[in-house]
Short mmCIF file of C-alpha atoms and ligand atoms in Angstrom, two decimals:
data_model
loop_
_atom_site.label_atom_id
_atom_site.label_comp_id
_atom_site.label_asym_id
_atom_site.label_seq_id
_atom_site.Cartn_x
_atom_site.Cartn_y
_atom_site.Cartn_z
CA UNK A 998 -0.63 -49.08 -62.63
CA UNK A 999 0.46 -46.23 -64.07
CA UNK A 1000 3.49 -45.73 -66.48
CA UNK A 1001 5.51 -42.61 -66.21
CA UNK A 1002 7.44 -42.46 -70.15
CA UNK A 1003 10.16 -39.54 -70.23
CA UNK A 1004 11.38 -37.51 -73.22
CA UNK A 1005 8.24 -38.37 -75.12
CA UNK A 1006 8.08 -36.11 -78.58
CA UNK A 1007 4.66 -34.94 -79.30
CA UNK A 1008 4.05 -36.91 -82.53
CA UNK A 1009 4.79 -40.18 -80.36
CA UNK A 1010 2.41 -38.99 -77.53
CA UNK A 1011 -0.70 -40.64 -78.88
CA UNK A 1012 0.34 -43.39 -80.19
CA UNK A 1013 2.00 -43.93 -76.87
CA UNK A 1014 -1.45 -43.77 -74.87
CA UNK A 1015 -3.33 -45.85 -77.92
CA UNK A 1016 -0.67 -48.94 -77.62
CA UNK A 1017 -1.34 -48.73 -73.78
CA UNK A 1018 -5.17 -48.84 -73.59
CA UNK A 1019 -6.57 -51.72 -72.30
CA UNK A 1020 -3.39 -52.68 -70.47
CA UNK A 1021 -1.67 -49.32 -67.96
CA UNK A 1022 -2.31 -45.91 -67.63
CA UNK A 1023 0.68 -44.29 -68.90
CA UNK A 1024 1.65 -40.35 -68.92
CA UNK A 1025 4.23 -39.36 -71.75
CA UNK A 1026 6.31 -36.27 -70.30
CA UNK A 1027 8.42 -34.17 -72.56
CA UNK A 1028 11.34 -33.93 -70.23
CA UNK A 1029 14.63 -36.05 -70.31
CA UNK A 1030 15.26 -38.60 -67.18
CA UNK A 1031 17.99 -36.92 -65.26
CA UNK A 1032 18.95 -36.03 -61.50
CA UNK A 1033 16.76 -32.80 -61.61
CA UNK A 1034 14.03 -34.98 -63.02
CA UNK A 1035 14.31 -38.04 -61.41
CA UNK A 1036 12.08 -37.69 -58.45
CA UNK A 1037 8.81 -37.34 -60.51
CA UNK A 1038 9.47 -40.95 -60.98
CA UNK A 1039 8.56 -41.59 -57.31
CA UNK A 1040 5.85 -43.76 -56.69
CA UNK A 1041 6.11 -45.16 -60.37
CA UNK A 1042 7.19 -49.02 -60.12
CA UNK A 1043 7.52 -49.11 -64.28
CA UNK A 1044 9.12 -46.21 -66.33
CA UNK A 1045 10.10 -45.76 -70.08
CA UNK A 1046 12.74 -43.87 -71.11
CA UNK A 1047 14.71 -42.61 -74.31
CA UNK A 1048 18.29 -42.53 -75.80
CA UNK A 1049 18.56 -39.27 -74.18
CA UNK A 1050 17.54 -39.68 -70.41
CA UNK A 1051 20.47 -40.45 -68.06
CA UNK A 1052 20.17 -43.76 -66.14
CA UNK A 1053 23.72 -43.36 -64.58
CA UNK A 1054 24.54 -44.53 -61.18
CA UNK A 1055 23.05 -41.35 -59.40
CA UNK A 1056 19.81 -41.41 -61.24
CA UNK A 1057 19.06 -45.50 -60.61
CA UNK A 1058 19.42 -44.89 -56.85
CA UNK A 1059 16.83 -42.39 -57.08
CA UNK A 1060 14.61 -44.42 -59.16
CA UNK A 1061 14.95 -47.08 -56.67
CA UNK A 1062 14.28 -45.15 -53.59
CA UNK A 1063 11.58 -43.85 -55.24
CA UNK A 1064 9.77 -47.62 -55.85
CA UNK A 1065 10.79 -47.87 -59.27
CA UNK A 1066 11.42 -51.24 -60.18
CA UNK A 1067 11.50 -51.63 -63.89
CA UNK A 1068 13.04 -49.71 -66.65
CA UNK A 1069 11.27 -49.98 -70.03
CA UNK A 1070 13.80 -47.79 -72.42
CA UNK A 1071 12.48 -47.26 -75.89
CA UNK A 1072 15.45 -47.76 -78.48
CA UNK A 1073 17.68 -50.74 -79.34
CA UNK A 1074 21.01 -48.70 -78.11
CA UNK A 1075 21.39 -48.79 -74.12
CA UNK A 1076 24.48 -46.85 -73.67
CA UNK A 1077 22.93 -44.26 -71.00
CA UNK A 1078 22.04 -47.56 -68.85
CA UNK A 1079 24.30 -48.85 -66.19
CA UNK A 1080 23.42 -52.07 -66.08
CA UNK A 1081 25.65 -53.29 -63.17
CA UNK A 1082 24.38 -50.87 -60.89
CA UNK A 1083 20.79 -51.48 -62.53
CA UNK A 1084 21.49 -54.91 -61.63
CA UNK A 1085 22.75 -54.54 -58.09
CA UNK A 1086 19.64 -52.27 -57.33
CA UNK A 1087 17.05 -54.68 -58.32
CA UNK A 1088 15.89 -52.93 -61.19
CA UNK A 1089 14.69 -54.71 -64.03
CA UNK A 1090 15.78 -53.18 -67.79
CA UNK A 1091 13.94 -54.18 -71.11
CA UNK A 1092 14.74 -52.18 -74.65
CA UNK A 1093 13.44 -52.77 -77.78
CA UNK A 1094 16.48 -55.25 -79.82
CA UNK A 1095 15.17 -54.72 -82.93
CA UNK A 1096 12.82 -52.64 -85.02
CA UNK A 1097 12.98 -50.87 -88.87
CA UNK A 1098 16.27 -51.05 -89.94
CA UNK A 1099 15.62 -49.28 -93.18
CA UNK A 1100 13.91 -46.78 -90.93
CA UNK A 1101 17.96 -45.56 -90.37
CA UNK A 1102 19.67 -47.17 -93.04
CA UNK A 1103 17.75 -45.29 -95.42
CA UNK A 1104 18.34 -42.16 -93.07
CA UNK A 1105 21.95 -42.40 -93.33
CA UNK A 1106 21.65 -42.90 -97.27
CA UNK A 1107 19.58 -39.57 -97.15
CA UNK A 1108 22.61 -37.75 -95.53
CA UNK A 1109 24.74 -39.57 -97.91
CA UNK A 1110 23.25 -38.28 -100.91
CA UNK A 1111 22.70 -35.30 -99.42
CA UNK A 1112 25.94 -33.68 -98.46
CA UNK A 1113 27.15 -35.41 -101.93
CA UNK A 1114 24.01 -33.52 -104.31
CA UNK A 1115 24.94 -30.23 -101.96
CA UNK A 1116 21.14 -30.75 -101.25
CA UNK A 1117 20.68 -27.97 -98.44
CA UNK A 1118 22.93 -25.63 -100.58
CA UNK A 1119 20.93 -25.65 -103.81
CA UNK A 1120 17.72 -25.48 -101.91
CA UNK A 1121 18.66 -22.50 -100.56
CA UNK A 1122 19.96 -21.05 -103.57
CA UNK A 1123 16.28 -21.95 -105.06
CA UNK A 1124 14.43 -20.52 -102.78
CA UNK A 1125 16.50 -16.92 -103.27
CA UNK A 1126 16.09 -17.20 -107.00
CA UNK A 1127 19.91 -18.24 -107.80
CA UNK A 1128 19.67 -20.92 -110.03
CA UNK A 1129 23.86 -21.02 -110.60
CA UNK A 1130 25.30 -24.60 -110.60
CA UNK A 1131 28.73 -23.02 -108.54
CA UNK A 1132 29.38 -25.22 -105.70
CA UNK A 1133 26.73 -27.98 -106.45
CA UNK A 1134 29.07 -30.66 -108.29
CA UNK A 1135 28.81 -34.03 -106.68
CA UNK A 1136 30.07 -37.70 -107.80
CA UNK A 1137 28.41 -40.54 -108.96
CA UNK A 1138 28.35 -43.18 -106.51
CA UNK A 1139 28.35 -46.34 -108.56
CA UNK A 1140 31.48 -48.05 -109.39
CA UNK A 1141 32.85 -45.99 -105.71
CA UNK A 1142 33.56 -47.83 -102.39
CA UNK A 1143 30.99 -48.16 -99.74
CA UNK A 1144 33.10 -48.76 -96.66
CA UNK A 1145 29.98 -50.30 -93.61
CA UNK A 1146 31.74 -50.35 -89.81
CA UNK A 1147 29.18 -52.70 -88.43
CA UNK A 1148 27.22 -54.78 -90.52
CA UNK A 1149 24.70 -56.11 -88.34
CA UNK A 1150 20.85 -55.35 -89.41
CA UNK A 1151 21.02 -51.65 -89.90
CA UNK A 1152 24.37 -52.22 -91.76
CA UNK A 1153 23.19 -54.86 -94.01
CA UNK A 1154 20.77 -52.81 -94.81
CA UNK A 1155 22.85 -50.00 -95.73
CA UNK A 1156 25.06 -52.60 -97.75
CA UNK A 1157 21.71 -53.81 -99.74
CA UNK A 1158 21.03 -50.04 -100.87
CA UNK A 1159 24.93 -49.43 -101.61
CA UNK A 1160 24.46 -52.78 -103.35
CA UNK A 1161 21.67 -51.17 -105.70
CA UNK A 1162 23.79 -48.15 -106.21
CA UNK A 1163 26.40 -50.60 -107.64
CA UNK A 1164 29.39 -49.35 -105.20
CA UNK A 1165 31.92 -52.24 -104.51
CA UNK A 1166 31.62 -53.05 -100.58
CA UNK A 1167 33.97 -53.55 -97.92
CA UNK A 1168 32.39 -54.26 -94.22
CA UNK A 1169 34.50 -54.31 -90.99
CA UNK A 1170 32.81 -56.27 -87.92
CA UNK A 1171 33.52 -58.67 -85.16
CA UNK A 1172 31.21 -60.98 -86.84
CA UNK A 1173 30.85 -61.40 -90.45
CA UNK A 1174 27.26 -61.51 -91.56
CA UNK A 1175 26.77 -64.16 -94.55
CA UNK A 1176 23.52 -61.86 -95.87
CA UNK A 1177 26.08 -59.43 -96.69
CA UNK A 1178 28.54 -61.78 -98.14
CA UNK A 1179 26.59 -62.78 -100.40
CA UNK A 1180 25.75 -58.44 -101.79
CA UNK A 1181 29.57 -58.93 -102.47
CA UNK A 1182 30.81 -57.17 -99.33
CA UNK A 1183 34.77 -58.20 -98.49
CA UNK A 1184 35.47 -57.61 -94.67
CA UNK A 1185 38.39 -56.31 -94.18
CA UNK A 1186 40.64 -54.84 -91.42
CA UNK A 1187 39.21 -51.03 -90.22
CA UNK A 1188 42.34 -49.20 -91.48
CA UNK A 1189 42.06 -50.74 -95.20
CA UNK A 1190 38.20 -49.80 -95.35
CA UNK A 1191 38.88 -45.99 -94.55
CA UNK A 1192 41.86 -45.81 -96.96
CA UNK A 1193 39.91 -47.74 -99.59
CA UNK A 1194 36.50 -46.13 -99.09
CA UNK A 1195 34.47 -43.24 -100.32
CA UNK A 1196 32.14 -43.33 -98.02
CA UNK A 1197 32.55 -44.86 -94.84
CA UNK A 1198 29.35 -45.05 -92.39
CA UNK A 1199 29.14 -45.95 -89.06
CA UNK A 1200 26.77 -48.78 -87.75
CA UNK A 1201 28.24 -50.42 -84.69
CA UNK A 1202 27.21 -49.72 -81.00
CA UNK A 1203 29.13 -47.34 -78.33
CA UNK A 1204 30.91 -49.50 -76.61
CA UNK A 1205 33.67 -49.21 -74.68
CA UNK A 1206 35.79 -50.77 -77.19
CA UNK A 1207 33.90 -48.30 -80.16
CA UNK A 1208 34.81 -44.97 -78.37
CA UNK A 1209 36.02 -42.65 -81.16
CA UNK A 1210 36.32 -45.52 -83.39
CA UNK A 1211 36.90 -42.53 -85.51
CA UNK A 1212 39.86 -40.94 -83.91
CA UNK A 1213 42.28 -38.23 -85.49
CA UNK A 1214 44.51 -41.21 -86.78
CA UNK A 1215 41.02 -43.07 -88.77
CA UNK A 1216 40.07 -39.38 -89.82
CA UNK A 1217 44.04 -39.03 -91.39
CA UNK A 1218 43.56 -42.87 -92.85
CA UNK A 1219 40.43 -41.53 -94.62
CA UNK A 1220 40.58 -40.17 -98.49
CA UNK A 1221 40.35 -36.40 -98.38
CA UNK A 1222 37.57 -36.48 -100.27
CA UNK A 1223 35.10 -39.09 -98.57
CA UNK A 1224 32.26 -38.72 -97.29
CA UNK A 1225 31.41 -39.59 -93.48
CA UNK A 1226 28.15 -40.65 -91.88
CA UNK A 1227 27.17 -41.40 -88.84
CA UNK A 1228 23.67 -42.44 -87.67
CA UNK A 1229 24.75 -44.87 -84.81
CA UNK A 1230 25.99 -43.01 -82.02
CA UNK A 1231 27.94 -39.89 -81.69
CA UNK A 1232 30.91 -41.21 -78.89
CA UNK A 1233 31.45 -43.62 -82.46
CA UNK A 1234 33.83 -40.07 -83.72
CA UNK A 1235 36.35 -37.98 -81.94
CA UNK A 1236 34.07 -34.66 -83.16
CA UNK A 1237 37.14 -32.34 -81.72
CA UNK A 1238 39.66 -34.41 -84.16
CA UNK A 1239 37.20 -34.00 -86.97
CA UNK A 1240 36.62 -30.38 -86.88
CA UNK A 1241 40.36 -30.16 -86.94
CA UNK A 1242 40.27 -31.99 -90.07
CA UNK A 1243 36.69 -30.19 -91.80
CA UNK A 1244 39.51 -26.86 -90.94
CA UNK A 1245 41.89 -28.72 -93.10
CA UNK A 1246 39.87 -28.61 -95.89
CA UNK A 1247 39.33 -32.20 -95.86
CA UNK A 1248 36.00 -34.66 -96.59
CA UNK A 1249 33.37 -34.23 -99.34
CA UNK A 1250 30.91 -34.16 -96.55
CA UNK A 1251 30.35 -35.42 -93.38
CA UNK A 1252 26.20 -36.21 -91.69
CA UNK A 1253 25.87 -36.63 -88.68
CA UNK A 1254 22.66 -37.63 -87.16
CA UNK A 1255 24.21 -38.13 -83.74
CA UNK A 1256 26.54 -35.89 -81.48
CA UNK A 1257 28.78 -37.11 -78.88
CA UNK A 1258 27.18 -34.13 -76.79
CA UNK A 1259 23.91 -34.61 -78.03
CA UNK A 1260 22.04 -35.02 -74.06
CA UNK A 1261 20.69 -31.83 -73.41
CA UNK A 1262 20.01 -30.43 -76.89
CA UNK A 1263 18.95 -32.79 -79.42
CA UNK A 1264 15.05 -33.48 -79.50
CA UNK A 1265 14.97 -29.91 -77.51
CA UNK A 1266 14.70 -26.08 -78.87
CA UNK A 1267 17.41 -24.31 -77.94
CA UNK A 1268 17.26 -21.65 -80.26
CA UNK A 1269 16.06 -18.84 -77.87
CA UNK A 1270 19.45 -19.74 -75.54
CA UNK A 1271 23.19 -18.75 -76.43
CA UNK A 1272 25.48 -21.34 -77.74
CA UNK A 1273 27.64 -23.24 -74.89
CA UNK A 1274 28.69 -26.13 -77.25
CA UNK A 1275 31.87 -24.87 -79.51
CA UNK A 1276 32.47 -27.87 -80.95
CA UNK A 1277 28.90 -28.23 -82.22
CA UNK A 1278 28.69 -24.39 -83.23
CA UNK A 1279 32.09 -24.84 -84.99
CA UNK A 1280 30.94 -27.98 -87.14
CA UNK A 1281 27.34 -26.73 -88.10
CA UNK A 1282 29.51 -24.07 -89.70
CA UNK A 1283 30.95 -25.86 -92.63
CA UNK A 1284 29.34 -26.00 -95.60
CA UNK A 1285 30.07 -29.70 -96.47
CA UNK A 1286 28.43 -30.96 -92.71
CA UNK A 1287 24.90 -31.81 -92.49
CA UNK A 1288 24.07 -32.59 -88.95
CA UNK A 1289 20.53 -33.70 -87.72
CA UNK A 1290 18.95 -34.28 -84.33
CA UNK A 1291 19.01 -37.93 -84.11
CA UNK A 1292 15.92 -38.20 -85.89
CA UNK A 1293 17.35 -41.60 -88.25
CA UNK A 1294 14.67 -44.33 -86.27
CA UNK A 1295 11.79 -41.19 -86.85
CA UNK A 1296 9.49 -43.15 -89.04
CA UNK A 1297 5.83 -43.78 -88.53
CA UNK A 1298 7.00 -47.72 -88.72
CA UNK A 1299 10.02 -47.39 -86.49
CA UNK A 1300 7.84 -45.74 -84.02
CA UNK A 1301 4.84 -47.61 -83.91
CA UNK A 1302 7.48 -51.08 -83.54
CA UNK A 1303 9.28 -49.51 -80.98
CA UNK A 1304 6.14 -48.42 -78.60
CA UNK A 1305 4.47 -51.79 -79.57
CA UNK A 1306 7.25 -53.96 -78.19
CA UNK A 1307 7.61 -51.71 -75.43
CA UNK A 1308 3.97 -52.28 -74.08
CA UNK A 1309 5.17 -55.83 -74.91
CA UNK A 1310 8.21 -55.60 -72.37
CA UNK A 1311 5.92 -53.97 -69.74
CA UNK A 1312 3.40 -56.95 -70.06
CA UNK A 1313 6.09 -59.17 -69.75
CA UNK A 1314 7.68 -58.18 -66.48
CA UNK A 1315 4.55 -57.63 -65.01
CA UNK A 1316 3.71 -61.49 -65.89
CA UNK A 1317 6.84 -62.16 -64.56
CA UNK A 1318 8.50 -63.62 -68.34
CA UNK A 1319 11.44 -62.80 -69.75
CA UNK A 1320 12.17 -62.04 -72.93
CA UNK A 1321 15.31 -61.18 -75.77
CA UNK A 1322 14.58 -57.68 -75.01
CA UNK A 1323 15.95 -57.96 -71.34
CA UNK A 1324 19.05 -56.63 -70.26
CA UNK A 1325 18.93 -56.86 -66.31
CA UNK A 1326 16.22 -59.57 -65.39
CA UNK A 1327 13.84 -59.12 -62.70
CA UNK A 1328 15.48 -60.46 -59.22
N1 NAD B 1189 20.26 -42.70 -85.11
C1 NAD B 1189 19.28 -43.50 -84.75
O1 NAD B 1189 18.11 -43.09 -84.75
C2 NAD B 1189 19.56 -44.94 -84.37
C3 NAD B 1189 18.48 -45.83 -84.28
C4 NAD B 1189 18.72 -47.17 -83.99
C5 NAD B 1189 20.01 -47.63 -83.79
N2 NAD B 1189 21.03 -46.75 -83.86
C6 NAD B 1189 22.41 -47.22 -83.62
O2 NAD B 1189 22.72 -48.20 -84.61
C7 NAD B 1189 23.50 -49.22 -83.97
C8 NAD B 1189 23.44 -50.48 -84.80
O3 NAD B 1189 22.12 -51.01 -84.73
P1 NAD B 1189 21.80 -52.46 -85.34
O4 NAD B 1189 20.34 -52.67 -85.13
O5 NAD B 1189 22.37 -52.62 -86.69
O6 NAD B 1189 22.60 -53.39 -84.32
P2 NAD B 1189 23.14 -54.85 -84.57
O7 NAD B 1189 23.40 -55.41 -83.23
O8 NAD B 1189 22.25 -55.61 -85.52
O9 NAD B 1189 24.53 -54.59 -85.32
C9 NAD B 1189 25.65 -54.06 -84.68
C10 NAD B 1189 26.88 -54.66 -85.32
O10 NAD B 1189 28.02 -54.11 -84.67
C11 NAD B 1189 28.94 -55.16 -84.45
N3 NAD B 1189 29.83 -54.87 -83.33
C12 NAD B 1189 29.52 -54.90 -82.01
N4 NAD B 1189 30.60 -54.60 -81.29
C13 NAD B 1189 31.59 -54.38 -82.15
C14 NAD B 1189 32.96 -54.03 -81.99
N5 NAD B 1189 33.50 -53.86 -80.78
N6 NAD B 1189 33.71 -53.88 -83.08
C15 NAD B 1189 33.17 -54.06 -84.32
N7 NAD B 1189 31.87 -54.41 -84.53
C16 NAD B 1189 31.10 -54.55 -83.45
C17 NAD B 1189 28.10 -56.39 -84.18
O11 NAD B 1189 28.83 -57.59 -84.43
C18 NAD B 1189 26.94 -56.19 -85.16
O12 NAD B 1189 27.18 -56.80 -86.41
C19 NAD B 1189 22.88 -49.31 -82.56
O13 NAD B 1189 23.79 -49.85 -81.63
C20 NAD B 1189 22.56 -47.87 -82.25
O14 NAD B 1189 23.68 -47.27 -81.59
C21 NAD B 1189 20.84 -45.43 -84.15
#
């Protein structure tokens, strides 16, 4: 059989066809999964995808008329899945529940430090031969507030670093994790951690329930001078409501890793095309927002978990087992 894998980057590409030899043919393409794309899947009864292909409603029926039967999607967050209509079409789904943590919580720490250092600012500067401190001053971190929304794995590990830095901790979750507990971290309601905090960072899933978690009215509960990060998901923050507030003059810095409009541009060059996204030109304008392509998980040892438990989920529904990494089971 032969695996069809979309939006495949080319540094995954052979490690991709070396985790598959010996078990499926598989062909890595570069493209997204969308409508336009969808019928290359025909004929394919296993696919992978990535955070960024669309597995809406319209896009499943293809797959299904096409033969497809099982969805292998390589990340942990499944928010481009719908899983009812998955479901009702027969189609089996599979992601990958865990890998690295510290792969992203030491991502979101490097944004952290490095809209607080003015990191991209001074290297700049360097590299033109102005060696003035103007503009540079950041804080110190320990003894400051380290507000976590989400403090499942990629949190706690987030916490454990902020722990090391020797911030005080607050943590806001439907379920209170006793690792972090014992790093010192006080849950507390969401509206006390983003008055409290100076630097609030976002690890919870999109979910209907986490849409713009960070709304105007949790940007105006923030301290004007915290820093934001976000390295979960962009839908997390209202990005409209916080350019309004970046205008304002507000936030030490904001990083974003993730963009609620991110399908269709991150992991792509698009530097050739003119600008369609406002919102996104707007915010890469400030000099206090970092923003990267969703490139947190991008480590050799993220990677290589994520493609070897993805071979794993593949051998699994073709032996007919199920594992924790199964969202729709086969029918
Ligand atoms: N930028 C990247 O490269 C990247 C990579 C991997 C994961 N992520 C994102 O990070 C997120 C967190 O990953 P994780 O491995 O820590 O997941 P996890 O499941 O271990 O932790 C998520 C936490 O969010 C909490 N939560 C769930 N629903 C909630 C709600 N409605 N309100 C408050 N808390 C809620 C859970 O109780 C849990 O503690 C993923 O969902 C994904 O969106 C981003």
């Amino acid at each position: 059989m032969e695996i069809l894998a979309f939006g495949v980057q080319a540094d995954e590409s052979p490690l991709i066809e070396r985790a598959f030899q010996g078990h499926h043919a598989v062909r890595g393409l570069g493209v997204f999964l969308d409508e336009d794309t969808a019928p290359i899947a025909s004929g394919h009864e296993v696919i992978s995808t990535s955070v960024n292909c669309d597995l809406g409603a319209g896009v499943l029926e293809q797959l299904a008329a096409g033969g497809t039967r099982m969805v292998a999607q390589r990340s942990t967050g499944f928010n481009n899945i719908d899983l009812q209509v998955a479901g009702r079409l027969g189609l089996t789904v599979a992601r990958v529940s865990s890998y690295s943590p510290y792969s992203v919580a030491e991502f979101a720490w490097t944004l952290a430090m490095a809209v607080n250092r003015r990191i991209v600012r001074a290297s700049t500067r360097t590299r033109d031969f102005d060696f003035r401190l103007d503009g540079l001053m950041g804080r110190d971190l320990h003894g400051r507030t380290a507000g976590i929304l989400g403090t499942g794995k990629i949190g706690e590990a987030f916490a454990r670093i902020a722990h090391g830095f020797g911030m005080r901790l607050l943590g806001w979750d439907v379920t209170e994790n006793p690792a972090c507990r014992e790093l010192g971290l006080t849950y507390v309601l969401k509206e006390r951690l983003l008055a409290e905090s100076d630097l609030v960072t976002l690890h919870v899933p999109l979910l209907p329930a986490t849409q713009h978690l960070i709304d105007a009215a949790a940007l105006k509960a923030m301290k004007d001078d915290a820093i934001l990060v976000n390295s979960s998901r962009g839908g997390l923050i209202d990005t409209a409501a916080l350019v309004g507030e970046l205008r304002a003059g507000r936030f030490t810095g904001v990083g974003l890793d993730v963009y609620e409009a991110e399908a269709g541009l991150f992991f792509l060059d698009k530097s050739l095309e003119a600008v369609e996204d406002d919102t996104l030109a707007r915010l890469v304008t400030f000099p206090n927002v970092l923003v990267t392509s969703h490139q947190a998980y991008y480590t050799e040892d993220a990677v290589g978990q994520i493609i070897a438990t993805t071979v794993d989920n593949v051998l699994d529904y073709t032996a007919g087992r199920r594992s924790e990494n199964v969202l729709v089971p086969r029918s």
